[in-house]
Structures are given as structure tokens and as C-alpha cells.
Amino acid sequence: MNYLSILDIVSLFVFVFAISYYSITLLQWYNYDIWRVITKHHKYSWHLIYFVCPVVMFFVCFWFDVRIVFYIYLYLVYIPMLIYWAAKLDKRVVFTKRVCRFFVILLVFMLINELIFFIFQVESLYYLCLLSFVFALVFGKIFEDILMRNFIALVKDKLALMPELKIIAITASFGKTSIKNFVAQIFEGYYNIHTTARSINTLKGIVADINNNLNFGTDMYIIEAGARQEGDISEIATLVNPQVAVIGEIGKAHIEYFKTIEKIVKTKFELLESHNLKKAFVYAKNPIPQDLSEAKKALIEPYPLKLRNINATLEQTSFEMEIDGKWELFETYILGRFNVENIAVAIMLAKYFGIKLSNIQKAVKKLTPIPHRFNLSLSNGKTIIDDGFNGNLNGMLEGIRLCGLFEGRKFIVTPGLIESDDESNIKLAEAINKVFDLAIITGDRNSNLLSSHLHIQKVISRDKSQLENVLKGMITSGSLVYFANDAPSYI
């Protein structure tokens, strides 16, 4: 049989690299976990349109030798659709070293595939081009695992050379980034501090941070520990071995991954597996795992201490906390009742490390808000509240309560609660009904559920790129707009 034509060869390369681009984009979103891409991605129609259909078309058209049909589909339908899809994403693939290595491995296997064609001159081997995609995934994973083992070894060596380094590890269903930043701000000036950037909270992210960014002159390292499955936090705890752990409020965030609240609790308490643990501040309402050892329980200090006179408005927050038998006043420009408990544990940590109470009070007053966590601003006569990183029910309910203090028309823009259950989203809808004049629901994930329980005026905006135009046409000066939980478009 004749060797494949130039058009065939070019088209096979284009086809395989196109489905690979789609695949690596989703893999990057889901921390390169193929199982999560298959089972946890909310827009299954994307899998059908951008992967399943083109693969089926490829096999059918080549099997029946109607390649021209496949080429028409590939160049006039699939590639334009894929380009349009990629252009509309608000979280496009980042060409990291790992992504580049994947495409290099793919190219190598594609060239090997062509060499096989050339040697055997057998057209029926065309399907091997898809094996190139599979081999790239498999060999890429093996290569990354080898690199990861080497990087972990470097982390262990580096931490061994820093025996005086104080490490604080923080986990929670929500609020861990806020706690991390509040602790870092209060401790500023007392220690040379390094924190994990933004919301980095995976083993890979922490390993990269230690190897690339943690300087030998650092006195204190503050990290977040997140999880999508049991064992994730255990890997972090036994690698960095923090002396102090904080287990914040545990709730139903990521319930779709863990299935039960008991599994979430067990995973969060893996943080106490640190071999160097001396103290653990644990949110008082969290259940304690039954199999937790007595030795670990003895290290636990519940937080917050007794609180009273909590006053949370759209201007500032104040509260009193009982410390050493006395009620101490704390004032801050951090907004939200939910932040009181986050600040409270930061205060307790500062006390534990010996910072004077008067200095702690001054530091609390100077705390600056975390980006996208109930940040209030004014724009063209409108009050804008950016709460885009708030993805838990209690935090959003408090945000809604604060919005209720505003006199004027109020609008909420939200996709609802992601990675949560229907019951929580129904509670959210009921709270929205009591406060807002208009709800703009973004994305597909919860649009039907929220719509059925919202009794106020509502707009469904599935295309985030059109959201700005929707807002311009509906929101007038003197109004308040609350952006609650800005989920990316792929959710």
C-alpha cells in the first residue's frame, strides 16, 4: 500500500496536537490528575465536543477511507471551534516547563510513529498516532514523578540545613489564606517571614516554593495545606514537619471529592502527623477524629477564646476577646464577621510566640485585606464589593448580611457555591432573596438550582465575557454590587 501523503501526515500532527492542547489545558486545571478531569469536570459537553467527537470522526473516516470528510471536519469545524474555545477561556493553559516537556515528548513519539510508517509502509498503522498521545501522557507522568522525587529530596536537604526555622502550617475548608496573611502581617518586624504565595497549598506547589523561594536567612515559614483526597495533607505535614499547626473551620467545601464530612475531618487532621509538632490551634466547633491519639489531643488548643461585643459593619470590625482573664479590645478595617475568628487565631499565635499584647492590638488595627476577599471600593458612584475568593456558605451569608446594611439598590453576581451540595446553595438563595434586588447568576453549574429558589429579579449570564455589558446596562449610580465567588469559566 502507498505511504501516507503529505496532507495525511500534516493532518495527523495537527489532529493529535489539537486534542493534546485540549487535554493538557484541563489537566493543568485539575493538577494533572486524569481521573479528576474525567470525573470532576462540570462541563462534560466539552469532553464530547473537543475530544470524543474528533477521535470518533478520525477512526470512522480513516476506516471507511473517506479522509476528505475528516479533513473538512478538522480544518473547517474542529480547529476553528477549538481556537474559539481557547480564546474565550478566562484561565488558559500556561506553558510551564511541564507543559512544554509534554509537547516535546509528544513530538518525539509522533516522529517515531512516522518512522514506523516509513519503514513498514503500512497505512493501517495510522492509529498509532493516537498512541503517541497516550505515550506522551504516560511517559510524561513517569518523568514528572522522577523529577518530583528529586525535588522532594532537595527540600529535605534544604530544611535539614535550617534547623532553627519555625514552620506554621494552616489548613481549613475555608479561610486558610486569610489566616496565613493575618499571621504574616502581625508577625512582620519580629521575624524574617516567608509565606507561600497566593493560594498555593498543594505538595507540588510547596515543594517548588521551598526549593525556589525560601531563603536560608528566613526565621519563619507560613504555609497553607489543601487537599482533594485523603493523604494529601499527610504528605505535606510529614515533609515540612511544622512545629505549629492551625486547623480552621471544617465544612462542606470539596464535599463532592470527599463524599462525607467525616473524610474531610480526617484529612484536615492529617496536619497533626508532623514529627515536630508542639502546638495545634483547632477551631472549637470542629469534630475531633475518634482515632486521634491522646498525645496529639494534648497539643490541641481550641480557638477562638471567648469573644463578645462583635460589631461588623461596612466600615470596620471590632470585638473583644478574653485573654489571661481580661477582656481586650481589637479594632480592624478588615470586614466581615467571619474574619473575627480568623484574626482571633492569628492573635493567639502571636501570643504563643511571645509578642506583646499592645503590639498585637496595633498590628490588628493595621491589617490590610486580602485581594478578592470582601474588598470594598467605589467606582463611578457605585459601591463594589469584591468577594471573588469567598467560596463557602458561612462567608457568603456574612457578606450578604453586610450588604443588607447598605441603603440603596443591591445586586449580587455569583455562580453560587462550587464543590458544595444543593442544600447549601438553597440556603444561599434564600438569603439572597431577603437582601438583593437583582441576582446575576454566572455559569451553568448552579444556574437551574438557584433560579428555581430565587424569587427576586434574576439574570442568567452563562458567558462571563458578556458580564460587563450586562452590568453596564442594569446597574446605576448609588447601587451596590456584590461579586461573590468568582468561579472560572470551566466550572
GROMACS .gro file of C-alpha atoms in nm:
model
  491
    1MET     CA    1   0.000   0.000   0.000
    2ASN     CA    2   0.114   0.358  -0.062
    3TYR     CA    3   0.271   0.559   0.212
    4LEU     CA    4   0.053   0.832   0.355
    5SER     CA    5   0.055   1.162   0.166
    6ILE     CA    6   0.196   1.489   0.298
    7LEU     CA    7  -0.159   1.608   0.366
    8ASP     CA    8  -0.222   1.294   0.572
    9ILE     CA    9   0.095   1.340   0.775
   10VAL     CA   10   0.038   1.709   0.842
   11SER     CA   11  -0.325   1.647   0.931
   12LEU     CA   12  -0.234   1.370   1.177
   13PHE     CA   13   0.010   1.605   1.351
   14VAL     CA   14  -0.249   1.885   1.363
   15PHE     CA   15  -0.517   1.648   1.494
   16VAL     CA   16  -0.305   1.492   1.769
   17PHE     CA   17  -0.162   1.825   1.884
   18ALA     CA   18  -0.513   1.976   1.889
   19ILE     CA   19  -0.665   1.710   2.116
   20SER     CA   20  -0.345   1.725   2.323
   21TYR     CA   21  -0.385   2.100   2.369
   22TYR     CA   22  -0.740   2.050   2.495
   23SER     CA   23  -0.629   1.768   2.725
   24ILE     CA   24  -0.329   1.944   2.876
   25THR     CA   25  -0.540   2.255   2.942
   26LEU     CA   26  -0.781   2.056   3.155
   27LEU     CA   27  -0.503   1.855   3.318
   28GLN     CA   28  -0.339   2.178   3.429
   29TRP     CA   29  -0.668   2.297   3.581
   30TYR     CA   30  -0.704   1.973   3.777
   31ASN     CA   31  -0.345   1.941   3.897
   32TYR     CA   32  -0.260   1.687   3.623
   33ASP     CA   33  -0.497   1.429   3.767
   34ILE     CA   34  -0.657   1.240   3.475
   35TRP     CA   35  -0.922   1.085   3.698
   36ARG     CA   36  -1.037   1.428   3.818
   37VAL     CA   37  -1.053   1.555   3.458
   38ILE     CA   38  -1.278   1.263   3.367
   39THR     CA   39  -1.499   1.251   3.676
   40LYS     CA   40  -1.497   1.601   3.830
   41HIS     CA   41  -1.511   1.834   3.530
   42HIS     CA   42  -1.850   2.000   3.529
   43LYS     CA   43  -1.880   2.068   3.156
   44TYR     CA   44  -1.887   1.716   3.014
   45SER     CA   45  -2.009   1.854   2.682
   46TRP     CA   46  -1.657   1.991   2.633
   47HIS     CA   47  -1.515   1.640   2.653
   48LEU     CA   48  -1.767   1.530   2.391
   49ILE     CA   49  -1.709   1.821   2.153
   50TYR     CA   50  -1.332   1.866   2.182
   51PHE     CA   51  -1.211   1.510   2.241
   52VAL     CA   52  -1.460   1.228   2.189
   53CYS     CA   53  -1.618   1.352   1.863
   54PRO     CA   54  -1.289   1.429   1.684
   55VAL     CA   55  -1.143   1.091   1.786
   56VAL     CA   56  -1.455   0.909   1.664
   57MET     CA   57  -1.452   1.107   1.338
   58PHE     CA   58  -1.086   1.019   1.292
   59PHE     CA   59  -1.140   0.645   1.324
   60VAL     CA   60  -1.461   0.636   1.120
   61CYS     CA   61  -1.328   0.843   0.830
   62PHE     CA   62  -0.997   0.659   0.808
   63TRP     CA   63  -1.162   0.319   0.846
   64PHE     CA   64  -1.401   0.384   0.557
   65ASP     CA   65  -1.130   0.568   0.364
   66VAL     CA   66  -1.319   0.897   0.341
   67ARG     CA   67  -1.035   1.110   0.468
   68ILE     CA   68  -1.153   1.415   0.283
   69VAL     CA   69  -1.454   1.423   0.516
   70PHE     CA   70  -1.221   1.415   0.817
   71TYR     CA   71  -1.004   1.692   0.674
   72ILE     CA   72  -1.308   1.913   0.613
   73TYR     CA   73  -1.423   1.848   0.970
   74LEU     CA   74  -1.072   1.900   1.111
   75TYR     CA   75  -0.987   2.228   0.938
   76LEU     CA   76  -1.330   2.387   0.893
   77VAL     CA   77  -1.506   2.271   1.210
   78TYR     CA   78  -1.285   2.131   1.486
   79ILE     CA   79  -0.980   2.360   1.473
   80PRO     CA   80  -1.188   2.684   1.447
   81MET     CA   81  -1.408   2.565   1.736
   82LEU     CA   82  -1.104   2.479   1.947
   83ILE     CA   83  -0.942   2.817   1.880
   84TYR     CA   84  -1.265   2.996   1.969
   85TRP     CA   85  -1.298   2.785   2.286
   86ALA     CA   86  -0.942   2.862   2.395
   87ALA     CA   87  -0.981   3.234   2.322
   88LYS     CA   88  -1.293   3.257   2.540
   89LEU     CA   89  -1.135   3.092   2.843
   90ASP     CA   90  -1.054   3.312   3.141
   91LYS     CA   91  -0.795   3.056   3.255
   92ARG     CA   92  -0.592   2.946   2.956
   93VAL     CA   93  -0.313   2.692   2.963
   94VAL     CA   94   0.016   2.828   3.097
   95PHE     CA   95   0.315   2.693   2.909
   96THR     CA   96   0.513   2.585   3.211
   97LYS     CA   97   0.818   2.361   3.185
   98ARG     CA   98   0.591   2.064   3.249
   99VAL     CA   99   0.356   2.155   2.963
  100CYS     CA  100   0.648   2.216   2.728
  101ARG     CA  101   0.800   1.879   2.825
  102PHE     CA  102   0.469   1.712   2.746
  103PHE     CA  103   0.460   1.856   2.394
  104VAL     CA  104   0.827   1.769   2.333
  105ILE     CA  105   0.761   1.408   2.437
  106LEU     CA  106   0.452   1.407   2.213
  107LEU     CA  107   0.655   1.535   1.919
  108VAL     CA  108   0.920   1.267   1.971
  109PHE     CA  109   0.661   0.990   1.969
  110MET     CA  110   0.487   1.139   1.665
  111LEU     CA  111   0.819   1.136   1.479
  112ILE     CA  112   0.877   0.775   1.586
  113ASN     CA  113   0.529   0.699   1.456
  114GLU     CA  114   0.618   0.848   1.116
  115LEU     CA  115   0.939   0.647   1.113
  116ILE     CA  116   0.736   0.329   1.163
  117PHE     CA  117   0.513   0.431   0.870
  118PHE     CA  118   0.820   0.491   0.657
  119ILE     CA  119   0.983   0.157   0.743
  120PHE     CA  120   0.680  -0.069   0.713
  121GLN     CA  121   0.482   0.128   0.451
  122VAL     CA  122   0.158   0.007   0.611
  123GLU     CA  123  -0.124   0.259   0.607
  124SER     CA  124  -0.328   0.063   0.857
  125LEU     CA  125  -0.085   0.178   1.127
  126TYR     CA  126  -0.230   0.528   1.113
  127TYR     CA  127  -0.398   0.476   1.452
  128LEU     CA  128  -0.054   0.471   1.617
  129CYS     CA  129  -0.063   0.850   1.608
  130LEU     CA  130  -0.315   0.835   1.895
  131LEU     CA  131  -0.083   0.604   2.084
  132SER     CA  132   0.167   0.889   2.066
  133PHE     CA  133  -0.078   1.095   2.272
  134VAL     CA  134  -0.117   0.812   2.523
  135PHE     CA  135   0.259   0.752   2.544
  136ALA     CA  136   0.319   1.124   2.597
  137LEU     CA  137   0.080   1.120   2.893
  138VAL     CA  138   0.232   0.804   3.042
  139PHE     CA  139   0.599   0.888   2.989
  140GLY     CA  140   0.535   1.248   3.090
  141LYS     CA  141   0.383   1.128   3.418
  142ILE     CA  142   0.676   0.894   3.484
  143PHE     CA  143   0.924   1.174   3.411
  144GLU     CA  144   0.739   1.420   3.636
  145ASP     CA  145   0.726   1.164   3.919
  146ILE     CA  146   1.102   1.114   3.895
  147LEU     CA  147   1.156   1.491   3.899
  148MET     CA  148   0.921   1.524   4.195
  149ARG     CA  149   1.113   1.266   4.397
  150ASN     CA  150   1.433   1.456   4.328
  151PHE     CA  151   1.273   1.788   4.421
  152ILE     CA  152   1.139   1.640   4.747
  153ALA     CA  153   1.489   1.513   4.829
  154LEU     CA  154   1.621   1.867   4.775
  155VAL     CA  155   1.351   2.004   5.009
  156LYS     CA  156   1.451   1.760   5.283
  157ASP     CA  157   1.817   1.855   5.244
  158LYS     CA  158   1.738   2.226   5.249
  159LEU     CA  159   1.514   2.207   5.557
  160ALA     CA  160   1.779   1.997   5.735
  161LEU     CA  161   2.019   2.290   5.688
  162MET     CA  162   1.765   2.525   5.855
  163PRO     CA  163   1.712   2.363   6.200
  164GLU     CA  164   1.605   2.694   6.359
  165LEU     CA  165   1.332   2.762   6.103
  166LYS     CA  166   0.988   2.798   6.262
  167ILE     CA  167   0.717   2.650   6.043
  168ILE     CA  168   0.345   2.721   6.079
  169ALA     CA  169   0.108   2.513   5.866
  170ILE     CA  170  -0.256   2.612   5.819
  171THR     CA  171  -0.544   2.410   5.680
  172ALA     CA  172  -0.920   2.461   5.676
  173SER     CA  173  -1.218   2.416   5.448
  174PHE     CA  174  -1.214   2.792   5.403
  175GLY     CA  175  -1.027   3.091   5.544
  176LYS     CA  176  -0.676   2.945   5.544
  177THR     CA  177  -0.535   3.209   5.307
  178SER     CA  178  -0.679   3.487   5.525
  179ILE     CA  179  -0.534   3.333   5.841
  180LYS     CA  180  -0.196   3.295   5.672
  181ASN     CA  181  -0.188   3.659   5.567
  182PHE     CA  182  -0.312   3.792   5.902
  183VAL     CA  183  -0.044   3.593   6.086
  184ALA     CA  184   0.226   3.718   5.847
  185GLN     CA  185   0.117   4.081   5.891
  186ILE     CA  186   0.107   4.062   6.272
  187PHE     CA  187   0.448   3.892   6.289
  188GLU     CA  188   0.608   4.139   6.048
  189GLY     CA  189   0.903   4.311   6.215
  190TYR     CA  190   0.955   4.031   6.466
  191TYR     CA  191   1.065   3.758   6.226
  192ASN     CA  192   1.206   3.735   5.876
  193ILE     CA  193   0.895   3.571   5.729
  194HIS     CA  194   0.828   3.383   5.409
  195THR     CA  195   0.479   3.265   5.311
  196THR     CA  196   0.357   3.052   5.026
  197ALA     CA  197   0.238   3.283   4.751
  198ARG     CA  198  -0.131   3.344   4.683
  199SER     CA  199  -0.329   3.025   4.744
  200ILE     CA  200  -0.052   2.771   4.682
  201ASN     CA  201  -0.144   2.478   4.904
  202THR     CA  202  -0.051   2.154   4.724
  203LEU     CA  203   0.253   1.936   4.782
  204LYS     CA  204   0.394   2.026   4.441
  205GLY     CA  205   0.342   2.397   4.498
  206ILE     CA  206   0.504   2.389   4.842
  207VAL     CA  207   0.799   2.183   4.716
  208ALA     CA  208   0.860   2.433   4.436
  209ASP     CA  209   0.825   2.726   4.678
  210ILE     CA  210   1.080   2.585   4.921
  211ASN     CA  211   1.333   2.499   4.652
  212ASN     CA  212   1.297   2.826   4.458
  213ASN     CA  213   1.191   3.094   4.705
  214LEU     CA  214   1.271   3.002   5.067
  215ASN     CA  215   1.592   3.184   5.162
  216PHE     CA  216   1.835   3.048   5.420
  217GLY     CA  217   1.801   3.365   5.628
  218THR     CA  218   1.428   3.305   5.686
  219ASP     CA  219   1.315   3.274   6.051
  220MET     CA  220   0.953   3.171   5.995
  221TYR     CA  221   0.781   2.989   5.711
  222ILE     CA  222   0.399   3.002   5.692
  223ILE     CA  223   0.225   2.764   5.455
  224GLU     CA  224  -0.123   2.653   5.357
  225ALA     CA  225  -0.212   2.287   5.323
  226GLY     CA  226  -0.501   2.197   5.093
  227ALA     CA  227  -0.648   1.864   4.986
  228ARG     CA  228  -0.866   1.700   4.726
  229GLN     CA  229  -0.829   1.347   4.862
  230GLU     CA  230  -0.722   1.162   5.174
  231GLY     CA  231  -0.345   1.162   5.224
  232ASP     CA  232  -0.280   1.499   5.057
  233ILE     CA  233  -0.222   1.687   5.382
  234SER     CA  234  -0.032   1.396   5.535
  235GLU     CA  235   0.227   1.426   5.255
  236ILE     CA  236   0.273   1.796   5.331
  237ALA     CA  237   0.283   1.753   5.710
  238THR     CA  238   0.543   1.477   5.705
  239LEU     CA  239   0.759   1.665   5.455
  240VAL     CA  240   0.781   2.010   5.618
  241ASN     CA  241   0.704   1.892   5.977
  242PRO     CA  242   0.564   2.219   6.117
  243GLN     CA  243   0.605   2.298   6.486
  244VAL     CA  244   0.269   2.475   6.491
  245ALA     CA  245  -0.048   2.371   6.312
  246VAL     CA  246  -0.374   2.558   6.262
  247ILE     CA  247  -0.686   2.365   6.166
  248GLY     CA  248  -0.952   2.621   6.081
  249GLU     CA  249  -1.322   2.572   6.032
  250ILE     CA  250  -1.413   2.247   5.859
  251GLY     CA  251  -1.723   2.245   5.640
  252LYS     CA  252  -1.868   2.105   5.321
  253ALA     CA  253  -1.625   2.267   5.081
  254HIS     CA  254  -1.499   1.998   4.839
  255ILE     CA  255  -1.771   1.761   4.960
  256GLU     CA  256  -1.802   1.627   4.605
  257TYR     CA  257  -1.445   1.497   4.629
  258PHE     CA  258  -1.462   1.351   4.980
  259LYS     CA  259  -1.830   1.246   4.979
  260THR     CA  260  -1.863   1.269   5.361
  261ILE     CA  261  -1.778   1.532   5.622
  262GLU     CA  262  -1.604   1.259   5.825
  263LYS     CA  263  -1.347   1.209   5.548
  264ILE     CA  264  -1.288   1.584   5.528
  265VAL     CA  265  -1.228   1.599   5.905
  266LYS     CA  266  -0.991   1.304   5.896
  267THR     CA  267  -0.793   1.458   5.610
  268LYS     CA  268  -0.763   1.800   5.774
  269PHE     CA  269  -0.634   1.642   6.096
  270GLU     CA  270  -0.356   1.475   5.898
  271LEU     CA  271  -0.175   1.804   5.962
  272LEU     CA  272  -0.104   1.679   6.315
  273GLU     CA  273   0.116   1.399   6.175
  274SER     CA  274   0.413   1.637   6.183
  275HIS     CA  275   0.705   1.484   6.376
  276ASN     CA  276   0.800   1.825   6.518
  277LEU     CA  277   0.451   1.934   6.628
  278LYS     CA  278   0.443   2.130   6.954
  279LYS     CA  279   0.108   2.311   6.931
  280ALA     CA  280  -0.214   2.285   6.731
  281PHE     CA  281  -0.475   2.559   6.727
  282VAL     CA  282  -0.803   2.397   6.623
  283TYR     CA  283  -1.136   2.567   6.554
  284ALA     CA  284  -1.351   2.492   6.858
  285LYS     CA  285  -1.655   2.367   6.663
  286ASN     CA  286  -1.457   2.112   6.460
  287PRO     CA  287  -1.521   1.748   6.549
  288ILE     CA  288  -1.214   1.557   6.668
  289PRO     CA  289  -1.139   1.226   6.488
  290GLN     CA  290  -1.204   0.933   6.717
  291ASP     CA  291  -0.877   0.764   6.628
  292LEU     CA  292  -0.662   1.068   6.712
  293SER     CA  293  -0.403   0.972   6.972
  294GLU     CA  294  -0.409   1.116   7.323
  295ALA     CA  295  -0.062   1.260   7.267
  296LYS     CA  296  -0.189   1.463   6.970
  297LYS     CA  297  -0.505   1.569   7.156
  298ALA     CA  298  -0.286   1.708   7.435
  299LEU     CA  299  -0.128   1.951   7.185
  300ILE     CA  300  -0.464   2.097   7.079
  301GLU     CA  301  -0.577   2.441   7.191
  302PRO     CA  302  -0.929   2.532   7.075
  303TYR     CA  303  -0.987   2.871   6.923
  304PRO     CA  304  -1.118   3.134   6.941
  305LEU     CA  305  -1.104   3.231   7.305
  306LYS     CA  306  -1.421   3.385   7.448
  307LEU     CA  307  -1.550   3.670   7.230
  308ARG     CA  308  -1.803   3.945   7.294
  309ASN     CA  309  -1.925   4.280   7.159
  310ILE     CA  310  -1.858   4.185   6.798
  311ASN     CA  311  -1.951   4.473   6.570
  312ALA     CA  312  -1.903   4.414   6.197
  313THR     CA  313  -2.015   4.688   5.957
  314LEU     CA  314  -1.929   4.805   5.608
  315GLU     CA  315  -1.673   5.044   5.761
  316GLN     CA  316  -1.482   4.837   6.017
  317THR     CA  317  -1.490   4.547   6.260
  318SER     CA  318  -1.434   4.544   6.635
  319PHE     CA  319  -1.454   4.277   6.903
  320GLU     CA  320  -1.336   4.188   7.250
  321MET     CA  321  -1.152   3.867   7.334
  322GLU     CA  322  -1.078   3.732   7.680
  323ILE     CA  323  -0.703   3.693   7.723
  324ASP     CA  324  -0.547   3.592   8.053
  325GLY     CA  325  -0.872   3.669   8.235
  326LYS     CA  326  -0.913   4.019   8.089
  327TRP     CA  327  -1.134   4.143   7.803
  328GLU     CA  328  -0.913   4.303   7.539
  329LEU     CA  329  -1.046   4.525   7.258
  330PHE     CA  330  -0.939   4.474   6.898
  331GLU     CA  331  -1.031   4.700   6.608
  332THR     CA  332  -0.962   4.643   6.240
  333TYR     CA  333  -1.058   4.762   5.896
  334ILE     CA  334  -1.090   4.401   5.782
  335LEU     CA  335  -1.457   4.349   5.702
  336GLY     CA  336  -1.678   4.052   5.780
  337ARG     CA  337  -1.790   3.875   6.095
  338PHE     CA  338  -1.625   3.556   5.967
  339ASN     CA  339  -1.285   3.728   5.981
  340VAL     CA  340  -1.312   3.780   6.357
  341GLU     CA  341  -1.230   3.415   6.419
  342ASN     CA  342  -0.952   3.424   6.159
  343ILE     CA  343  -0.797   3.726   6.330
  344ALA     CA  344  -0.853   3.567   6.672
  345VAL     CA  345  -0.637   3.265   6.593
  346ALA     CA  346  -0.369   3.495   6.450
  347ILE     CA  347  -0.374   3.683   6.783
  348MET     CA  348  -0.341   3.356   6.974
  349LEU     CA  349  -0.045   3.255   6.757
  350ALA     CA  350   0.122   3.591   6.823
  351LYS     CA  351   0.072   3.542   7.197
  352TYR     CA  352   0.214   3.191   7.173
  353PHE     CA  353   0.529   3.330   7.008
  354GLY     CA  354   0.567   3.597   7.277
  355ILE     CA  355   0.457   3.918   7.105
  356LYS     CA  356   0.329   4.183   7.348
  357LEU     CA  357  -0.048   4.229   7.355
  358SER     CA  358  -0.031   4.606   7.294
  359ASN     CA  359   0.178   4.544   6.981
  360ILE     CA  360  -0.067   4.280   6.864
  361GLN     CA  361  -0.356   4.528   6.902
  362LYS     CA  362  -0.167   4.786   6.695
  363ALA     CA  363  -0.090   4.528   6.427
  364VAL     CA  364  -0.454   4.413   6.410
  365LYS     CA  365  -0.564   4.773   6.353
  366LYS     CA  366  -0.322   4.799   6.059
  367LEU     CA  367  -0.423   4.472   5.892
  368THR     CA  368  -0.487   4.508   5.519
  369PRO     CA  369  -0.748   4.297   5.338
  370ILE     CA  370  -0.662   4.003   5.117
  371PRO     CA  371  -0.731   4.063   4.745
  372HIS     CA  372  -1.074   3.937   4.636
  373ARG     CA  373  -1.186   3.873   4.995
  374PHE     CA  374  -1.456   4.126   5.076
  375ASN     CA  375  -1.269   4.425   4.934
  376LEU     CA  376  -1.491   4.735   4.923
  377SER     CA  377  -1.433   5.013   4.671
  378LEU     CA  378  -1.621   5.295   4.499
  379SER     CA  379  -1.643   5.327   4.120
  380ASN     CA  380  -1.850   5.586   3.930
  381GLY     CA  381  -2.088   5.628   4.221
  382LYS     CA  382  -2.130   5.253   4.270
  383THR     CA  383  -2.019   5.057   4.577
  384ILE     CA  384  -1.831   4.748   4.461
  385ILE     CA  385  -1.758   4.456   4.694
  386ASP     CA  386  -1.508   4.207   4.552
  387ASP     CA  387  -1.554   3.879   4.737
  388GLY     CA  388  -1.442   3.663   4.445
  389PHE     CA  389  -1.236   3.420   4.652
  390ASN     CA  390  -1.513   3.353   4.901
  391GLY     CA  391  -1.646   3.009   4.818
  392ASN     CA  392  -1.806   2.895   5.144
  393LEU     CA  393  -2.161   2.928   5.271
  394ASN     CA  394  -2.090   3.098   5.604
  395GLY     CA  395  -1.865   3.357   5.445
  396MET     CA  396  -2.116   3.438   5.172
  397LEU     CA  397  -2.401   3.460   5.422
  398GLU     CA  398  -2.199   3.712   5.623
  399GLY     CA  399  -2.123   3.904   5.305
  400ILE     CA  400  -2.494   3.915   5.226
  401ARG     CA  401  -2.570   4.036   5.580
  402LEU     CA  402  -2.323   4.320   5.543
  403CYS     CA  403  -2.468   4.413   5.205
  404GLY     CA  404  -2.806   4.435   5.379
  405LEU     CA  405  -2.670   4.731   5.580
  406PHE     CA  406  -2.636   4.932   5.258
  407GLU     CA  407  -2.915   5.177   5.180
  408GLY     CA  408  -2.988   5.163   4.810
  409ARG     CA  409  -3.039   4.910   4.532
  410LYS     CA  410  -2.833   4.597   4.574
  411PHE     CA  411  -2.712   4.348   4.313
  412ILE     CA  412  -2.530   4.018   4.356
  413VAL     CA  413  -2.317   3.847   4.092
  414THR     CA  414  -2.240   3.484   4.177
  415PRO     CA  415  -2.214   3.129   4.042
  416GLY     CA  416  -2.331   3.004   4.380
  417LEU     CA  417  -2.130   2.756   4.582
  418ILE     CA  418  -1.899   2.533   4.379
  419GLU     CA  419  -1.790   2.190   4.507
  420SER     CA  420  -2.071   2.205   4.762
  421ASP     CA  421  -2.415   2.046   4.798
  422ASP     CA  422  -2.764   2.151   4.689
  423GLU     CA  423  -2.875   2.220   5.046
  424SER     CA  424  -2.608   2.488   5.089
  425ASN     CA  425  -2.697   2.655   4.759
  426ILE     CA  426  -3.065   2.661   4.855
  427LYS     CA  427  -2.975   2.835   5.184
  428LEU     CA  428  -2.771   3.082   4.982
  429ALA     CA  429  -3.065   3.155   4.752
  430GLU     CA  430  -3.298   3.212   5.049
  431ALA     CA  431  -3.054   3.466   5.197
  432ILE     CA  432  -3.019   3.643   4.861
  433ASN     CA  433  -3.397   3.678   4.839
  434LYS     CA  434  -3.405   3.879   5.163
  435VAL     CA  435  -3.139   4.136   5.069
  436PHE     CA  436  -3.090   4.190   4.696
  437ASP     CA  437  -3.300   4.348   4.423
  438LEU     CA  438  -3.136   4.156   4.140
  439ALA     CA  439  -2.924   3.840   4.116
  440ILE     CA  440  -2.696   3.772   3.820
  441ILE     CA  441  -2.608   3.403   3.812
  442THR     CA  442  -2.288   3.322   3.625
  443GLY     CA  443  -2.203   2.987   3.470
  444ASP     CA  444  -2.400   2.667   3.426
  445ARG     CA  445  -2.306   2.482   3.744
  446ASN     CA  446  -2.584   2.607   3.975
  447SER     CA  447  -2.795   2.816   3.739
  448ASN     CA  448  -3.101   2.588   3.738
  449LEU     CA  449  -3.095   2.522   4.113
  450LEU     CA  450  -3.052   2.887   4.211
  451SER     CA  451  -3.309   3.007   3.957
  452SER     CA  452  -3.574   2.776   4.099
  453HIS     CA  453  -3.522   2.913   4.452
  454LEU     CA  454  -3.468   3.282   4.376
  455HIS     CA  455  -3.787   3.490   4.393
  456ILE     CA  456  -3.627   3.823   4.305
  457GLN     CA  457  -3.542   3.951   3.958
  458LYS     CA  458  -3.263   3.737   3.814
  459VAL     CA  459  -3.044   3.713   3.506
  460ILE     CA  460  -2.853   3.407   3.388
  461SER     CA  461  -2.516   3.502   3.236
  462ARG     CA  462  -2.352   3.181   3.120
  463ASP     CA  463  -2.094   3.368   2.914
  464LYS     CA  464  -1.865   3.556   3.151
  465SER     CA  465  -1.720   3.760   2.867
  466GLN     CA  466  -2.059   3.933   2.831
  467LEU     CA  467  -2.096   4.003   3.203
  468GLU     CA  468  -1.955   4.356   3.183
  469ASN     CA  469  -2.214   4.455   2.922
  470VAL     CA  470  -2.492   4.305   3.134
  471LEU     CA  471  -2.379   4.506   3.437
  472LYS     CA  472  -2.344   4.831   3.245
  473GLY     CA  473  -2.698   4.805   3.119
  474MET     CA  474  -2.862   4.732   3.454
  475ILE     CA  475  -2.667   4.893   3.740
  476THR     CA  476  -2.696   5.263   3.812
  477SER     CA  477  -2.509   5.509   4.031
  478GLY     CA  478  -2.586   5.476   4.402
  479SER     CA  479  -2.615   5.100   4.384
  480LEU     CA  480  -2.412   4.823   4.549
  481VAL     CA  481  -2.271   4.531   4.353
  482TYR     CA  482  -2.154   4.222   4.543
  483PHE     CA  483  -1.928   3.984   4.348
  484ALA     CA  484  -1.947   3.661   4.545
  485ASN     CA  485  -1.728   3.367   4.445
  486ASP     CA  486  -1.578   3.423   4.101
  487ALA     CA  487  -1.554   3.067   3.967
  488PRO     CA  488  -1.352   3.022   3.647
  489SER     CA  489  -1.541   2.960   3.324
  490TYR     CA  490  -1.452   2.591   3.306
  491ILE     CA  491  -1.663   2.540   3.622
   0.00000   0.00000   0.00000
